[in-house]
Amino acid sequence: MKIAILGMGSVGRGLLEMIDGKDLGLTVTGIADSKSALLDPDGIHIEEVQMAKRERGVCGDKELSAADVVERGDYDALVEVTPTDARSGEPATGFMKRAIERGKHVVTSNKGPIALHFATLQSLARKHGVAIRYEATVGGAIPVMHTLEHGLAGNRVIAVYGILNGTSNFILTRMAAEGLTYAQALLEAREMGYAEADPTYDVKGIDAAIKLVILSNTIWKRNVKLSDVNITGIDMLTNDALRLAEEQHCTIRLIAEAVPEKGILRVAPRILPRTHPLVVENTLNAITIDTDMAGEITLIGKGAGSKETASACIGDLLFIRDIHARGH
Amino acid sequence: MKIAILGMGSVGRGLLEMIDGKDLGLTVTGIADSKSALLDPDGIHIEEVQMAKRERGVCGDKELSAADVVERGDYDALVEVTPTDARSGEPATGFMKRAIERGKHVVTSNKGPIALHFATLQSLARKHGVAIRYEATVGGAIPVMHTLEHGLAGNRVIAVYGILNGTSNFILTRMAAEGLTYAQALLEAREMGYAEADPTYDVKGIDAAIKLVILSNTIWKRNVKLSDVNITGIDMLTNDALRLAEEQHCTIRLIAEAVPEKGILRVAPRILPRTHPLVVENTLNAITIDTDMAGEITLIGKGAGSKETASACIGDLLFIRDIHARGH
């Protein structure tokens, strides 16, 4: 299968490394970063691109752009792994639409387009007989979309609960374990490289809420928006509250929660028994899917990371190759 | 899709209830219990069968048997949910082979045939262009086979660790929580209906070992046997050992573990930190899959139960309908 990759950040580089190191039957015929692009219908030499990126800071030809790859590239699936723009979802959404209109499958790790334009993208993909897959947008390496789509097929999903942001989970873990204040734990998260200079997106629950929107729309096709989510972050949490919870064999986690029957769609700090399957430590993510037949199924794994996100994208690509491609 | 069901125990009855209550597009054209059978190419009236079973103790015609259903039934997939015979795997294995030779797909919850004859059944299914699926044999409602097959596609699996027996996990949970002795906790498990009169199979680690064999052969195609597993049960465990573990923020769980690179294939009580994702309570099951890209992915859910096992069988049936049936 021929693929074109947009984005040479952490995910794009991880993807190239995995494709180069494994015999997955994937040929890369197009690559673009923010300043350049490269096209070769016979397959791009991955190690040369990696070296160019490292040494010159660009992966290819500055005369070419992502739009050229999308428009002129010879590929079966577009892998869109540029950084998330949560406000407009652009330019990623535009690229995905063009690829779909050209009859190409799309795989993405980009939360913006899926949270903002899921229904549009899905119906466009259906119209053109291609797949749009986005396993990497929620829970990193955790194959939650595959589980919803196939593993739990036939089940009615009643609710979904998740720890969907590793940064805030790390902060809460450290506050509970060491009695740190929120400010101290945030500082530690920054030192470990888990929190960005501006941690708003993570600690205020916005990142988790975007993922909750994606999960909800996948499960219930309800077309909810970020503004529909009731959001409380962890930045006002005191270590007194945590100590109180711990004294009663509980702890506090930032839980994203959707229970349509009860009208619940929220991200907020919640008290949970320490033995609850959702209570994971440090930067791990966890998702519980509550169903009518299977009961509660919980999935735990790394919510971020270059290789881990690449794993999710590769799972999507191989599924397209093995399943969707059959029909053609 | 037309299906035939062998077995009217807890799983078979759960399956009928789910198929009757949901609009899954599955038509039951054959049913057999140990004493009778019923065939109707136009679709059996499920509620009548349920009533017959409740009132007369048999589901159908005593002149007919499971063999008649397998041999003469009009079905696309055979659902084999008779009780496990871990020694011979019969008569289930024979029925599955005949169905496959007739070009029918097979779905089973029966551990015996899969643990004993996996390679034979798989190659026979390949030869006849049909699928054999067995999600329900390991971890109850947990979709571990789907996860291995698709969710983690492209990953190399390095190791698998699991709590695969709910009865022994319940006993260990109660010993740790209440300081009970093994004998007291076993008594409680019996009273709750979690342990059978003869608990050997569960507490000596044999059930977990059979599931480990199935997982290992699925992942690594190595054709290991139950006799290859190094087994230690929980029946010799003292509550002193548990108290010692708990004092160090750890606990003891019966872990099934396969790490081919290290030559490890064993079921044994192991000390784990209480915060480890595998440490689940009561009768829950948990499986950690350690991979090269996705890292450790843990799946938690109910390991047994009528509806839960039906959920796994239905996931398999819908996968066959949506995926395998496409090729035909």
Short mmCIF file of N, CA, C and O in Angstrom, two decimals, chain A residues 58-116:
data_model
loop_
_atom_site.label_atom_id
_atom_site.label_comp_id
_atom_site.label_asym_id
_atom_site.label_seq_id
_atom_site.Cartn_x
_atom_site.Cartn_y
_atom_site.Cartn_z
N VAL A 58 14.66 20.55 6.95
CA VAL A 58 13.51 20.34 6.06
C VAL A 58 13.62 18.95 5.45
O VAL A 58 14.72 18.42 5.27
N CYS A 59 12.47 18.36 5.13
CA CYS A 59 12.50 16.97 4.67
C CYS A 59 12.69 16.88 3.15
O CYS A 59 13.15 15.88 2.64
N GLY A 60 12.35 17.99 2.43
CA GLY A 60 12.42 17.85 0.97
C GLY A 60 12.64 19.15 0.24
O GLY A 60 13.43 20.01 0.69
N ASP A 61 11.90 19.30 -0.83
CA ASP A 61 12.06 20.40 -1.76
C ASP A 61 11.21 21.59 -1.30
O ASP A 61 10.00 21.46 -1.14
N LYS A 62 11.86 22.77 -1.13
CA LYS A 62 11.13 23.94 -0.64
C LYS A 62 10.15 24.51 -1.67
O LYS A 62 9.30 25.33 -1.36
N GLU A 63 10.30 24.09 -2.91
CA GLU A 63 9.36 24.52 -3.96
C GLU A 63 8.04 23.77 -3.86
O GLU A 63 7.05 24.15 -4.46
N LEU A 64 8.07 22.64 -3.13
CA LEU A 64 6.85 21.83 -3.00
C LEU A 64 6.23 22.02 -1.61
O LEU A 64 6.93 22.36 -0.65
N SER A 65 4.93 21.74 -1.51
CA SER A 65 4.25 21.90 -0.22
C SER A 65 3.33 20.71 0.04
O SER A 65 3.13 19.85 -0.83
N ALA A 66 2.75 20.71 1.24
CA ALA A 66 1.79 19.68 1.61
C ALA A 66 0.65 19.58 0.58
O ALA A 66 0.20 18.49 0.22
N ALA A 67 0.21 20.74 0.09
CA ALA A 67 -0.89 20.75 -0.88
C ALA A 67 -0.50 19.98 -2.15
O ALA A 67 -1.33 19.27 -2.73
N ASP A 68 0.76 20.08 -2.56
CA ASP A 68 1.21 19.33 -3.74
C ASP A 68 1.16 17.82 -3.49
O ASP A 68 0.78 17.06 -4.37
N VAL A 69 1.57 17.43 -2.27
CA VAL A 69 1.54 16.00 -1.92
C VAL A 69 0.10 15.49 -1.98
O VAL A 69 -0.19 14.47 -2.60
N VAL A 70 -0.81 16.22 -1.34
CA VAL A 70 -2.22 15.82 -1.30
C VAL A 70 -2.78 15.74 -2.72
O VAL A 70 -3.44 14.77 -3.09
N GLU A 71 -2.50 16.75 -3.52
CA GLU A 71 -3.13 16.93 -4.82
C GLU A 71 -2.52 16.06 -5.91
O GLU A 71 -3.23 15.51 -6.75
N ARG A 72 -1.21 15.93 -5.88
CA ARG A 72 -0.54 15.25 -7.00
C ARG A 72 0.07 13.92 -6.61
O ARG A 72 0.51 13.16 -7.49
N GLY A 73 0.13 13.62 -5.31
CA GLY A 73 0.80 12.40 -4.87
C GLY A 73 0.10 11.14 -5.35
O GLY A 73 -1.10 11.13 -5.60
N ASP A 74 0.88 10.07 -5.50
CA ASP A 74 0.37 8.76 -5.89
C ASP A 74 0.31 7.89 -4.63
O ASP A 74 1.32 7.29 -4.24
N TYR A 75 -0.84 7.89 -3.96
CA TYR A 75 -0.95 7.17 -2.68
C TYR A 75 -2.34 6.57 -2.52
O TYR A 75 -3.30 7.04 -3.14
N ASP A 76 -2.44 5.52 -1.70
CA ASP A 76 -3.74 4.92 -1.37
C ASP A 76 -4.33 5.55 -0.11
O ASP A 76 -5.54 5.66 0.04
N ALA A 77 -3.45 5.94 0.83
CA ALA A 77 -3.91 6.52 2.09
C ALA A 77 -3.06 7.73 2.47
O ALA A 77 -1.83 7.68 2.37
N LEU A 78 -3.74 8.80 2.88
CA LEU A 78 -3.06 9.98 3.39
C LEU A 78 -2.94 9.85 4.91
O LEU A 78 -3.94 9.56 5.58
N VAL A 79 -1.74 10.06 5.44
CA VAL A 79 -1.55 10.02 6.89
C VAL A 79 -1.29 11.44 7.36
O VAL A 79 -0.22 12.01 7.12
N GLU A 80 -2.30 12.00 8.01
CA GLU A 80 -2.24 13.41 8.39
C GLU A 80 -1.82 13.49 9.86
O GLU A 80 -2.62 13.17 10.74
N VAL A 81 -0.59 13.90 10.11
CA VAL A 81 -0.06 13.92 11.48
C VAL A 81 0.58 15.28 11.80
O VAL A 81 1.58 15.36 12.50
N THR A 82 -0.04 16.34 11.28
CA THR A 82 0.43 17.69 11.63
C THR A 82 -0.13 18.06 13.00
O THR A 82 -1.05 17.41 13.49
N PRO A 83 0.42 19.12 13.64
CA PRO A 83 -0.06 19.48 14.99
C PRO A 83 -1.54 19.90 14.97
O PRO A 83 -2.02 20.42 13.97
N THR A 84 -2.21 19.65 16.08
CA THR A 84 -3.64 19.97 16.22
C THR A 84 -3.87 21.48 16.28
O THR A 84 -3.25 22.17 17.08
N ASP A 85 -4.75 21.99 15.43
CA ASP A 85 -5.30 23.32 15.64
C ASP A 85 -6.75 23.12 16.07
O ASP A 85 -7.61 22.77 15.27
N ALA A 86 -7.00 23.31 17.37
CA ALA A 86 -8.30 22.95 17.93
C ALA A 86 -9.38 23.97 17.60
O ALA A 86 -10.56 23.71 17.79
N ARG A 87 -8.98 25.14 17.08
CA ARG A 87 -9.98 26.17 16.79
C ARG A 87 -10.59 26.01 15.41
O ARG A 87 -11.80 26.02 15.25
N SER A 88 -9.73 25.86 14.40
CA SER A 88 -10.27 25.78 13.04
C SER A 88 -10.11 24.38 12.43
O SER A 88 -10.82 24.01 11.51
N GLY A 89 -9.16 23.61 12.97
CA GLY A 89 -8.88 22.31 12.36
C GLY A 89 -8.18 22.44 11.01
O GLY A 89 -8.00 21.45 10.31
N GLU A 90 -7.77 23.64 10.65
CA GLU A 90 -7.11 23.85 9.36
C GLU A 90 -5.60 24.02 9.55
O GLU A 90 -5.18 24.39 10.62
N PRO A 91 -4.79 23.75 8.54
CA PRO A 91 -5.20 23.37 7.20
C PRO A 91 -5.53 21.88 7.04
O PRO A 91 -5.90 21.44 5.96
N ALA A 92 -5.43 21.11 8.16
CA ALA A 92 -5.56 19.66 8.07
C ALA A 92 -6.89 19.22 7.44
O ALA A 92 -6.92 18.33 6.58
N THR A 93 -7.98 19.85 7.89
CA THR A 93 -9.30 19.42 7.39
C THR A 93 -9.40 19.55 5.87
O THR A 93 -9.90 18.66 5.19
N GLY A 94 -8.90 20.67 5.36
CA GLY A 94 -8.92 20.89 3.91
C GLY A 94 -8.13 19.81 3.17
O GLY A 94 -8.59 19.27 2.15
N PHE A 95 -6.96 19.46 3.69
CA PHE A 95 -6.15 18.41 3.07
C PHE A 95 -6.90 17.07 3.07
O PHE A 95 -6.90 16.33 2.09
N MET A 96 -7.51 16.75 4.20
CA MET A 96 -8.23 15.47 4.30
C MET A 96 -9.37 15.42 3.28
O MET A 96 -9.56 14.42 2.60
N LYS A 97 -10.11 16.52 3.18
CA LYS A 97 -11.23 16.55 2.23
C LYS A 97 -10.76 16.33 0.80
O LYS A 97 -11.36 15.57 0.04
N ARG A 98 -9.68 17.00 0.44
CA ARG A 98 -9.17 16.85 -0.92
C ARG A 98 -8.73 15.41 -1.18
O ARG A 98 -9.00 14.84 -2.25
N ALA A 99 -8.06 14.80 -0.19
CA ALA A 99 -7.61 13.41 -0.37
C ALA A 99 -8.83 12.50 -0.55
O ALA A 99 -8.85 11.63 -1.44
N ILE A 100 -9.84 12.70 0.28
CA ILE A 100 -11.06 11.87 0.19
C ILE A 100 -11.72 12.06 -1.18
O ILE A 100 -12.11 11.08 -1.83
N GLU A 101 -11.78 13.30 -1.63
CA GLU A 101 -12.38 13.56 -2.95
C GLU A 101 -11.59 12.90 -4.07
O GLU A 101 -12.15 12.58 -5.12
N ARG A 102 -10.31 12.70 -3.83
CA ARG A 102 -9.50 11.97 -4.82
C ARG A 102 -9.65 10.45 -4.66
O ARG A 102 -8.95 9.68 -5.32
N GLY A 103 -10.50 10.02 -3.71
CA GLY A 103 -10.71 8.58 -3.53
C GLY A 103 -9.64 7.91 -2.68
O GLY A 103 -9.41 6.71 -2.78
N LYS A 104 -9.00 8.70 -1.81
CA LYS A 104 -7.94 8.16 -0.96
C LYS A 104 -8.46 7.97 0.47
O LYS A 104 -9.23 8.80 0.96
N HIS A 105 -7.99 6.91 1.12
CA HIS A 105 -8.28 6.72 2.55
C HIS A 105 -7.51 7.77 3.35
O HIS A 105 -6.49 8.28 2.88
N VAL A 106 -7.99 8.07 4.57
CA VAL A 106 -7.31 9.03 5.44
C VAL A 106 -7.10 8.42 6.83
O VAL A 106 -8.03 7.83 7.40
N VAL A 107 -5.88 8.57 7.34
CA VAL A 107 -5.56 8.19 8.73
C VAL A 107 -5.00 9.44 9.38
O VAL A 107 -4.16 10.12 8.79
N THR A 108 -5.45 9.76 10.59
CA THR A 108 -4.96 10.97 11.24
C THR A 108 -4.77 10.80 12.74
O THR A 108 -5.43 9.97 13.38
N SER A 109 -3.85 11.62 13.28
CA SER A 109 -3.67 11.71 14.73
C SER A 109 -4.11 13.10 15.19
O SER A 109 -3.91 13.45 16.34
N ASN A 110 -4.71 13.85 14.27
CA ASN A 110 -5.00 15.26 14.48
C ASN A 110 -6.40 15.45 15.07
O ASN A 110 -7.41 15.21 14.41
N LYS A 111 -6.45 15.90 16.33
CA LYS A 111 -7.73 15.99 17.03
C LYS A 111 -8.65 17.07 16.48
O LYS A 111 -9.87 16.94 16.54
N GLY A 112 -8.07 18.17 15.97
CA GLY A 112 -8.87 19.30 15.52
C GLY A 112 -9.93 18.92 14.49
O GLY A 112 -11.14 19.09 14.73
N PRO A 113 -9.49 18.39 13.34
CA PRO A 113 -10.47 18.04 12.29
C PRO A 113 -11.54 17.06 12.77
O PRO A 113 -12.71 17.20 12.41
N ILE A 114 -11.16 16.10 13.60
CA ILE A 114 -12.13 15.07 14.01
C ILE A 114 -13.09 15.63 15.05
O ILE A 114 -14.29 15.35 15.02
N ALA A 115 -12.60 16.45 15.96
CA ALA A 115 -13.49 17.05 16.95
C ALA A 115 -14.44 18.07 16.32
O ALA A 115 -15.59 18.20 16.74
N LEU A 116 -13.95 18.78 15.30
CA LEU A 116 -14.75 19.87 14.72
C LEU A 116 -15.62 19.44 13.54
O LEU A 116 -16.72 19.94 13.37
#
